[in-house]
Amino acid sequence: MSKGYAVFCDADRHFYDAPHRLSDETGRAGTYEAARRPAPEGWQRHRSGDWLALRPLDAELPAQGWKIHVSACLDNAERILEKVWDYCVSRGVAFKFMPSRYLLHNRNAKYADRGASGKFVTVYPAGDEQCRTIAEDLDALLTGESGPYILSDLRWGNGPVYVRWGSFTERHCYEDGELRPAVEDAEGRLVPDRRDPAFHVPDWITLPDFLRPHLEARGAAKVADIPYSIEKALHFSNGGGVYVGTDTRTGEKVVLKEGRPHAGLAADGADAVTRLRREKEALERLSGLPQTPEVRDWFQLGDHWFLVLEYVDGRPLNSFFALRHPLIEADPGPDAIAGYTEWALRIHRLVEEAVEAVHARGVVFNDLHLFNIMVSEDERSVTLLDFEAAAHIDEGRRQVIANPGFVAPADRRGFDVDRYALACLRIALFLPQTSLLAIDRGKAAHLAELVAEEFPVPREFLDEAVAEILRGWEPPEPDGDGRGPGGTAQEGTAGAATGAPGRDYLPVHPADWPRSRDSMARAVLASATPEREDRFFPGDIAQFAAGGGLSFANGAAGVLHALAVTGAERCPDAEDWLLRRTKELPSGTPLGFYDGLSGIAWTLERFGHTDRALELAGTVVEQPWDDLAPDLHGGLSGIGLALDCLAASTGESALRDAALRCARLVADKGGHQPGRGPRAGLLYGSAGQALLFLRLYERTGEPGLLDLAADALRRDLDHCVISAGGALQVDEGWRTMPYLGEGSVGIGMVLDDYAAHRDDERFERARHDIVKAARSRFYAQPALFRGTAGMILHLSRTTVGEPGAHEADLRRQIASLTRAAVPYQGLLAFPGEQMMRLSMDIATGTAGCLLALGSALHDTSVHLPFLPPPPRRPQSRSLVREAVPENPVPTETKGTEK
């Protein structure tokens, strides 16, 4: 699970949204008084994301240099802000700050960006000497104030004042194919402005003498001063690291957990040190239990505290899905399904016993989930890990840290928090999709129905889980926009109006085309926010990067494409919005197809907006390309494909020349992406490059391009392995990936296209083995690039096998989309990445599922750009439609194919 998504869940109950959009009307944002003031006379006031900036109108700041950061805790932030405000305004010094308690909390939270953590106020000196003066003055002014350590900066003395060299203005450059904030080096070139969690000075900058004493004072406490050897880091968060080590006095293997003061905040404001102390106290109370680790030591090193624990052998429970879960295979037999069911029930009972033992000592675990349960090597016992949220029952403390799939409703306290998590575990052991309950708690009954159809689980086992999860919950009666009274989004509703959840949960079955198309299209249109500047349709958190809300992958361009090709109604308002927003593009908008300008240009041309498309294409062509990655998503391959297509449709020969230049650059790079390490797949690997070479070969007939395509495909296949079930998947070192975007299925789509031109024995074997990767009975997410929808697209398109060979697989994958589907305003919709909120975009959400279903069910061709169906036999679509049952949710015999 990506921890970065959680912070995008607070501002809206339905969709991911930027944290700074959380309204202060509810009192949650806690806007500071200074942020409510108008700009002082002669100053300008500007809001940019999380920051509120103030600058004298007559100030001329350098583009880069030494800048000052001031950190703060939640309880002293307003006091610090008042002092810094008065200081800067009285001296005409530009500054910016976090305008609310909520945003400051997020910046210092457990899973916040470690490089940005702690930064509350940024002050912009006009030069080195002014930097020294301001730092000295603020240090004296803020003496005695506390704040979290800013890892990216050099601390000034012992207070909350820090210094870093970097950019003052918003500039960008490409590094390793990624668009990054930039500074200018000694030769005048834009290079990345490093913002990682470590202080450094650029090579061409000399550290001023006034900073040398502070640099020398840095790192006075050394790891060598402790009686433990650190072997490896298991995990880092903003609160500190978790390490495996050895006690040099005894030779015992141990785990060391680090706590940074004032950082790593939980929902109640407790910092990492406080939570680490809570864990120590809870484990000491539980000492002697076989289901909990023992405390070995507790010590301080510098400002940081460390808890040393007994090392526990085994595997975390979440890892057993790849090892044991029968639905990762295409055709698990009844014995495999029954065997897994017996194992899961036994493991759940062991976890229940562990929780009961903890409760018997008066302790509430408060953070039970799949990752915090260690199963022994012999699978006969379990150990509960990570007690930093634990509390004694008498404290009545609310849950302050939780996995999204197991977070209890706000009204649960004490042992009921753990009982709720145990209920979620009953479902998650069979279908690990309980994060959907954050969208709609009523989904629990639907998931239980689906588990019962797949596994021979005792019905009371599931009924008890659903009863516990839904206890005290009532289906809401939403108004027209799916929100409760006063426009406030309600907890766990998703705008659903489903009276009795369960078998009748969904408004329409995905296979019931075109009813499902119409329902999804209406859901997408109902979610539109035309009044906003950053996005039109809600989607992934990538929308909140520059240009993300316009882009093909996550923004309006891709949604418009999906609606159009599936025969849904057109959305002129979204087209007009896209045209308006491309007049003044956000600074830092990428050039690529899926993430930026070339994809937007391609889309606008398809909708008849040729002049604007050519303007954007011209902007792309004018930019330097040397540092762009060769990939399809944001790099040269996607740009080349877009420009070639625009050249064909408009007759602009300069664009065709530019497309060929892209191909030459991609060929010169030979798939090499500096700093990234090898990546395989359609979006970021060599398969996307092969697609460019193939399409240009079809346009020009130049056989050398076909050779380049073959070389690129071989590079990607070199990163693939055969799984236990015989499927070919991309090997990422710690996991294998079958998906359309970064897995083997995307490679398979390009291999299918190559097969139309040349025979290749290795490619032919790979095509057949990749189809197996698309036949699994379970994928955690529904998304086009990272889930079930991508498998539907591949199975509906591939030329592998005999006619009708994959119809049963296609029916099953279409039916399996119901597992993740959630009603939105009584319409069919799908969650985005991490499945904590809905998404309407093409890469992660409903538009992508719409396109995939259209590829299988629509009467005319539906496909991704540059990937039309290869030459093939006509496909029988009537067989696919047989997947529609009388009830909205398909029934099936346990252990048999849908």
XYZ file of N, CA, C and O in Angstrom, residues 128-266:
556
model
N 23.347 36.309 0.675
C 23.983 35.573 1.763
C 24.025 36.368 3.062
O 23.762 35.831 4.147
N 24.380 37.634 2.979
C 24.503 38.421 4.202
C 23.157 38.607 4.883
O 23.048 38.544 6.111
N 22.133 38.834 4.080
C 20.805 38.962 4.683
C 20.351 37.636 5.270
O 19.670 37.594 6.293
N 20.750 36.530 4.626
C 20.430 35.207 5.170
C 21.015 35.059 6.569
O 20.341 34.595 7.495
N 22.280 35.464 6.717
C 22.929 35.367 8.031
C 22.185 36.216 9.060
O 21.902 35.767 10.178
N 21.864 37.436 8.686
C 21.199 38.348 9.616
C 19.843 37.800 10.046
O 19.494 37.791 11.238
N 19.064 37.358 9.066
C 17.721 36.849 9.371
C 17.798 35.592 10.229
O 17.041 35.430 11.200
N 18.720 34.676 9.890
C 18.847 33.445 10.668
C 19.226 33.750 12.109
O 18.673 33.159 13.054
N 20.162 34.679 12.308
C 20.553 35.048 13.670
C 19.383 35.671 14.423
O 19.132 35.355 15.596
N 18.658 36.569 13.747
C 17.539 37.257 14.395
C 16.423 36.282 14.759
O 15.866 36.337 15.873
N 16.056 35.403 13.813
C 14.977 34.453 14.085
C 15.371 33.451 15.163
O 14.543 33.054 15.989
N 16.641 33.049 15.170
C 17.108 32.135 16.208
C 16.949 32.772 17.590
O 16.504 32.120 18.545
N 17.308 34.057 17.687
C 17.154 34.757 18.971
C 15.679 34.959 19.302
O 15.261 34.812 20.460
N 14.893 35.284 18.292
C 13.468 35.556 18.488
C 12.708 34.309 18.930
O 11.742 34.385 19.701
N 13.152 33.154 18.466
C 12.428 31.900 18.716
C 13.136 31.007 19.727
O 12.883 29.794 19.776
N 14.018 31.562 20.517
C 14.731 30.785 21.528
C 13.744 30.060 22.442
O 12.766 30.646 22.920
N 14.003 28.768 22.638
C 13.147 27.960 23.501
C 11.994 27.293 22.806
O 11.314 26.446 23.395
N 11.736 27.643 21.540
C 10.643 27.008 20.796
C 11.120 25.688 20.196
O 12.269 25.562 19.754
N 10.215 24.712 20.165
C 10.530 23.383 19.617
C 9.932 23.227 18.235
O 8.966 23.913 17.869
N 10.492 22.286 17.510
C 9.974 21.945 16.195
C 10.656 20.698 15.689
O 11.765 20.359 16.132
N 10.037 19.982 14.777
C 10.668 18.786 14.231
C 11.921 19.123 13.434
O 12.011 20.188 12.817
N 12.872 18.225 13.465
C 14.126 18.395 12.706
C 13.812 18.316 11.217
O 13.139 17.400 10.757
N 14.322 19.289 10.441
C 14.127 19.300 8.988
C 15.301 18.561 8.360
O 16.427 19.076 8.327
N 15.061 17.355 7.884
C 16.138 16.465 7.445
C 16.888 17.003 6.236
O 18.078 16.715 6.055
N 16.226 17.800 5.404
C 16.864 18.295 4.179
C 17.734 19.520 4.424
O 18.433 19.964 3.520
N 17.694 20.065 5.636
C 18.324 21.363 5.920
C 19.450 21.250 6.936
O 19.622 20.229 7.603
N 20.182 22.358 7.072
C 21.212 22.510 8.106
C 20.611 23.309 9.259
O 20.106 24.422 9.063
N 20.651 22.717 10.431
C 20.052 23.379 11.591
C 20.942 24.530 12.073
O 22.152 24.397 12.180
N 20.289 25.642 12.395
C 20.990 26.803 12.943
C 20.887 26.723 14.472
O 19.829 26.955 15.053
N 21.965 26.350 15.112
C 21.966 26.238 16.565
C 21.091 25.094 17.028
O 21.067 24.008 16.443
N 20.307 25.334 18.101
C 19.479 24.279 18.687
C 17.993 24.580 18.614
O 17.181 23.881 19.223
N 17.641 25.634 17.886
C 16.240 26.022 17.811
C 15.547 25.514 16.561
O 16.028 24.600 15.876
N 14.409 26.120 16.182
C 13.611 25.662 15.039
C 13.980 26.323 13.723
O 13.185 26.310 12.776
N 15.185 26.925 13.629
C 15.603 27.637 12.419
C 16.573 26.765 11.624
O 17.518 26.204 12.187
N 16.341 26.670 10.311
C 17.136 25.816 9.432
C 17.453 26.568 8.150
O 16.734 27.507 7.765
N 18.503 26.122 7.466
C 18.947 26.792 6.236
C 19.185 25.738 5.153
O 19.710 24.646 5.432
N 18.809 26.080 3.921
C 19.060 25.206 2.764
C 19.274 26.063 1.530
O 18.629 27.108 1.374
N 20.154 25.608 0.637
C 20.334 26.294 -0.648
C 19.403 25.651 -1.673
O 19.343 24.414 -1.800
N 18.659 26.481 -2.410
C 17.762 25.919 -3.403
C 17.052 26.995 -4.189
O 17.393 28.188 -4.133
N 16.035 26.575 -4.926
C 15.314 27.469 -5.832
C 14.332 28.345 -5.067
O 13.693 27.901 -4.115
N 14.195 29.607 -5.491
C 13.185 30.519 -4.968
C 11.977 30.582 -5.904
O 10.899 30.972 -5.490
N 12.187 30.268 -7.173
C 11.137 30.363 -8.187
C 10.810 28.975 -8.730
O 11.584 28.034 -8.569
N 9.682 28.877 -9.395
C 9.222 27.588 -9.899
C 9.790 27.341 -11.300
O 9.339 27.917 -12.289
N 10.813 26.510 -11.360
C 11.420 26.097 -12.622
C 11.549 24.577 -12.607
O 11.622 23.967 -11.537
N 11.611 23.979 -13.801
C 11.642 22.518 -13.878
C 12.638 22.053 -14.944
O 12.928 22.771 -15.897
N 13.120 20.832 -14.750
C 13.956 20.170 -15.743
C 13.705 18.678 -15.647
O 13.071 18.192 -14.696
N 14.185 17.950 -16.645
C 14.051 16.497 -16.637
C 15.315 15.855 -16.084
O 16.432 16.245 -16.405
N 15.116 14.855 -15.216
C 16.209 14.007 -14.756
C 15.716 12.570 -14.776
O 14.675 12.248 -14.188
N 16.473 11.705 -15.448
C 16.071 10.304 -15.576
C 14.647 10.197 -16.111
O 13.886 9.306 -15.731
N 14.286 11.131 -16.986
C 12.969 11.089 -17.597
C 11.858 11.666 -16.750
O 10.717 11.762 -17.201
N 12.152 12.088 -15.527
C 11.139 12.643 -14.641
C 11.281 14.159 -14.573
O 12.388 14.694 -14.504
N 10.153 14.865 -14.582
C 10.160 16.313 -14.447
C 10.345 16.676 -12.981
O 9.580 16.213 -12.117
N 11.358 17.477 -12.679
C 11.697 17.783 -11.292
C 11.895 19.292 -11.114
O 12.255 19.998 -12.070
N 11.706 19.805 -9.873
C 12.060 21.203 -9.593
C 13.532 21.446 -9.912
O 14.372 20.569 -9.677
N 13.840 22.635 -10.424
C 15.187 22.874 -10.958
C 15.830 24.116 -10.368
O 15.161 25.053 -9.924
N 17.169 24.095 -10.388
C 18.003 25.272 -10.125
C 18.986 25.401 -11.285
O 19.114 24.494 -12.109
N 19.665 26.526 -11.311
C 20.627 26.787 -12.392
C 22.035 26.530 -11.877
O 22.432 27.040 -10.826
N 22.812 25.719 -12.623
C 24.174 25.436 -12.177
C 25.134 26.529 -12.649
O 24.721 27.543 -13.225
N 26.431 26.320 -12.404
C 27.429 27.355 -12.712
C 27.495 27.684 -14.199
O 27.909 28.782 -14.581
N 27.098 26.725 -15.061
C 27.117 26.947 -16.511
C 25.790 27.476 -17.036
O 25.611 27.612 -18.256
N 24.845 27.749 -16.142
C 23.558 28.268 -16.580
C 22.573 27.205 -17.002
O 21.511 27.534 -17.551
N 22.878 25.927 -16.756
C 21.965 24.852 -17.113
C 21.013 24.570 -15.965
O 21.396 24.663 -14.796
N 19.781 24.204 -16.305
C 18.833 23.799 -15.275
C 19.118 22.357 -14.868
O 19.196 21.459 -15.711
N 19.297 22.157 -13.581
C 19.568 20.840 -13.023
C 18.620 20.624 -11.845
O 18.076 21.594 -11.295
N 18.396 19.387 -11.429
C 17.433 19.145 -10.348
C 17.814 19.828 -9.035
O 18.979 19.851 -8.638
N 16.816 20.410 -8.399
C 16.955 20.976 -7.058
C 16.660 19.851 -6.073
O 15.504 19.522 -5.804
N 17.699 19.238 -5.558
C 17.531 18.046 -4.713
C 16.767 18.380 -3.438
O 17.095 19.328 -2.728
N 15.744 17.561 -3.164
C 14.909 17.777 -1.986
C 14.731 16.484 -1.204
O 13.683 16.219 -0.640
N 15.775 15.681 -1.207
C 15.729 14.427 -0.474
C 16.010 14.693 1.005
O 16.464 15.775 1.374
N 15.753 13.719 1.895
C 15.888 13.950 3.332
C 17.334 13.902 3.826
O 17.690 13.111 4.706
N 18.195 14.724 3.244
C 19.597 14.825 3.675
C 20.130 16.180 3.228
O 19.863 16.624 2.107
N 20.889 16.832 4.083
C 21.435 18.140 3.733
C 22.619 17.981 2.777
O 23.484 17.126 2.971
N 22.650 18.791 1.748
C 23.792 18.800 0.833
C 23.889 20.178 0.183
O 22.905 20.933 0.113
N 25.070 20.483 -0.275
C 25.335 21.754 -0.964
C 25.722 21.423 -2.395
O 26.566 20.546 -2.627
N 25.117 22.074 -3.392
C 25.494 21.799 -4.785
C 26.989 21.985 -5.019
O 27.645 22.808 -4.359
N 27.539 21.244 -5.964
C 28.977 21.247 -6.221
C 29.524 22.635 -6.536
O 30.676 22.939 -6.225
N 28.719 23.477 -7.177
C 29.223 24.773 -7.639
C 29.008 25.888 -6.585
O 29.329 27.042 -6.832
N 28.479 25.523 -5.420
C 28.221 26.499 -4.370
C 29.202 26.283 -3.219
O 29.413 25.152 -2.764
N 29.787 27.380 -2.747
C 30.684 27.329 -1.593
C 29.901 27.638 -0.324
O 29.168 28.634 -0.271
N 30.044 26.779 0.669
C 29.342 26.993 1.931
C 29.860 28.278 2.582
O 31.066 28.431 2.798
N 28.979 29.222 2.902
C 29.433 30.464 3.565
C 30.085 30.146 4.920
O 29.709 29.195 5.602
N 31.029 30.969 5.291
C 31.744 30.748 6.546
C 30.809 30.741 7.743
O 31.038 30.009 8.715
N 29.750 31.558 7.708
C 28.869 31.639 8.875
C 28.070 30.350 9.102
O 27.467 30.160 10.159
N 28.044 29.442 8.092
C 27.337 28.177 8.258
C 28.253 27.039 8.709
O 27.763 25.972 9.110
N 29.559 27.240 8.649
C 30.486 26.140 8.965
C 30.347 25.619 10.401
O 30.361 24.410 10.621
N 30.208 26.491 11.404
C 30.046 25.948 12.759
C 28.805 25.073 12.908
O 28.812 24.088 13.647
N 27.757 25.406 12.184
C 26.526 24.630 12.265
C 26.687 23.280 11.564
O 26.122 22.275 12.000
N 27.459 23.275 10.488
C 27.730 22.012 9.812
C 28.589 21.100 10.687
O 28.358 19.891 10.749
N 29.545 21.680 11.379
C 30.413 20.885 12.245
C 29.642 20.300 13.426
O 29.960 19.216 13.916
N 28.622 21.022 13.875
C 27.822 20.541 15.010
C 26.857 19.436 14.603
O 26.335 18.714 15.462
N 26.628 19.304 13.297
C 25.674 18.309 12.804
C 26.228 16.907 13.014
O 27.379 16.611 12.778
N 25.407 16.013 13.449
C 25.798 14.611 13.574
C 26.734 14.329 14.717
O 27.602 13.455 14.606
N 26.602 15.069 15.835
C 27.482 14.817 16.975
C 27.246 13.441 17.569
O 28.161 12.775 18.046
N 25.998 12.983 17.576
C 25.688 11.639 18.077
C 25.937 10.617 16.980
O 25.479 10.775 15.845
N 26.686 9.571 17.274
C 27.076 8.568 16.287
C 26.473 7.215 16.632
O 26.349 6.847 17.805
N 26.120 6.463 15.590
C 25.581 5.117 15.790
C 26.608 4.221 16.458
O 26.265 3.280 17.171
N 27.870 4.526 16.282
C 28.924 3.712 16.894
C 28.879 3.774 18.417
O 29.486 2.940 19.103
N 28.155 4.738 18.961
C 28.088 4.897 20.408
C 27.112 3.927 21.077
O 26.975 3.950 22.301
N 26.398 3.107 20.313
C 25.417 2.190 20.897
C 25.906 0.750 20.782
O 26.701 0.425 19.898
N 25.435 -0.143 21.670
C 25.905 -1.537 21.665
C 25.148 -2.426 20.680
O 24.855 -3.581 20.989
N 24.824 -1.889 19.532
C 24.102 -2.663 18.525
C 24.734 -2.410 17.158
O 25.076 -1.272 16.833
N 24.866 -3.446 16.374
C 25.292 -3.295 14.981
C 24.047 -3.327 14.103
O 23.207 -4.228 14.255
N 23.923 -2.341 13.245
C 22.759 -2.238 12.364
C 23.069 -2.993 11.072
O 24.051 -2.680 10.388
N 22.220 -3.951 10.719
C 22.460 -4.771 9.530
C 21.696 -4.267 8.309
O 22.226 -4.235 7.199
N 20.461 -3.867 8.514
C 19.690 -3.340 7.384
C 18.478 -2.578 7.905
O 18.025 -2.788 9.037
N 17.978 -1.697 7.065
C 16.747 -0.960 7.373
C 15.568 -1.722 6.788
O 15.585 -2.103 5.609
N 14.559 -1.945 7.601
C 13.342 -2.601 7.122
C 12.345 -1.597 6.562
O 11.577 -1.921 5.661
N 12.384 -0.396 7.096
C 11.300 0.532 6.780
C 11.677 1.928 7.262
O 12.329 2.074 8.295
N 11.257 2.950 6.503
C 11.411 4.336 6.946
C 10.061 5.030 6.883
O 9.270 4.827 5.954
N 9.808 5.842 7.865
C 8.673 6.752 7.831
C 9.162 8.082 8.352
O 10.307 8.225 8.788
N 8.281 9.070 8.324
C 8.656 10.375 8.843
C 8.939 10.348 10.342
O 9.573 11.235 10.888
N 8.469 9.294 11.012
C 8.727 9.167 12.439
C 10.058 8.542 12.765
O 10.493 8.572 13.920
N 10.740 7.956 11.789
C 12.021 7.289 12.018
C 12.103 5.992 11.254
O 11.218 5.659 10.457
N 13.164 5.240 11.521
C 13.391 3.989 10.808
C 13.126 2.777 11.686
O 13.018 2.870 12.914
N 13.018 1.632 11.018
C 12.955 0.338 11.691
C 14.096 -0.494 11.126
O 14.223 -0.637 9.906
N 14.941 -1.027 12.027
C 16.178 -1.670 11.596
C 16.309 -3.059 12.212
O 15.832 -3.311 13.325
N 16.967 -3.933 11.470
C 17.382 -5.219 12.014
C 18.833 -5.092 12.443
O 19.665 -4.537 11.703
N 19.140 -5.567 13.619
C 20.499 -5.470 14.114
C 20.852 -6.622 15.027
O 20.068 -7.554 15.214
N 22.027 -6.534 15.608
C 22.522 -7.554 16.534
C 23.022 -6.867 17.794
O 23.730 -5.847 17.719
N 22.643 -7.398 18.927
C 23.181 -6.926 20.195
C 24.621 -7.427 20.294
O 24.867 -8.630 20.391
N 25.582 -6.513 20.237
C 26.998 -6.915 20.220
C 27.448 -7.522 21.535
O 28.506 -8.152 21.597
N 26.644 -7.343 22.584
C 27.012 -7.921 23.883
C 26.594 -9.376 23.994
O 27.261 -10.177 24.655
N 25.466 -9.736 23.344
C 24.929 -11.099 23.500
C 24.883 -11.877 22.193
O 24.716 -13.094 22.213
N 24.968 -11.155 21.051
C 24.834 -11.820 19.761
C 23.389 -12.047 19.352
O 23.128 -12.649 18.298
N 22.437 -11.561 20.145
C 21.025 -11.779 19.824
C 20.594 -10.881 18.664
O 20.944 -9.695 18.604
N 19.804 -11.423 17.765
C 19.215 -10.649 16.675
C 18.041 -9.852 17.221
O 17.177 -10.394 17.936
N 17.986 -8.554 16.899
C 16.961 -7.678 17.461
C 16.412 -6.754 16.379
O 16.976 -6.639 15.293
N 15.318 -6.093 16.714
C 14.734 -5.039 15.880
C 14.817 -3.739 16.659
O 14.456 -3.678 17.840
N 15.329 -2.691 16.024
C 15.416 -1.364 16.635
C 14.427 -0.439 15.939
O 14.458 -0.282 14.712
N 13.536 0.159 16.724
C 12.557 1.101 16.195
C 12.936 2.502 16.684
O 13.138 2.719 17.867
N 13.009 3.424 15.741
C 13.469 4.784 16.012
C 12.293 5.749 16.110
O 11.326 5.643 15.339
N 12.373 6.715 17.038
C 11.369 7.757 17.162
C 11.989 9.135 17.085
O 12.882 9.463 17.876
N 11.556 9.951 16.115
C 12.024 11.333 15.979
C 11.105 12.256 16.772
O 9.884 12.205 16.611
N 11.646 13.116 17.598
C 10.789 14.017 18.374
C 10.055 15.010 17.483
O 10.601 15.509 16.494
N 8.791 15.252 17.803
C 7.927 16.246 17.137
C 7.555 15.856 15.703
O 6.900 16.640 15.015
N 7.964 14.682 15.257
C 7.671 14.249 13.881
C 6.898 12.929 13.917
O 6.784 12.283 14.951
N 6.376 12.538 12.748
C 5.643 11.280 12.667
C 4.340 11.326 13.429
O 3.970 10.367 14.117
N 3.596 12.416 13.320
C 2.405 12.622 14.133
C 1.288 11.655 13.770
O 1.035 11.359 12.602
N 0.584 11.179 14.806
C -0.634 10.397 14.622
C -1.828 11.345 14.632
O -1.682 12.567 14.785
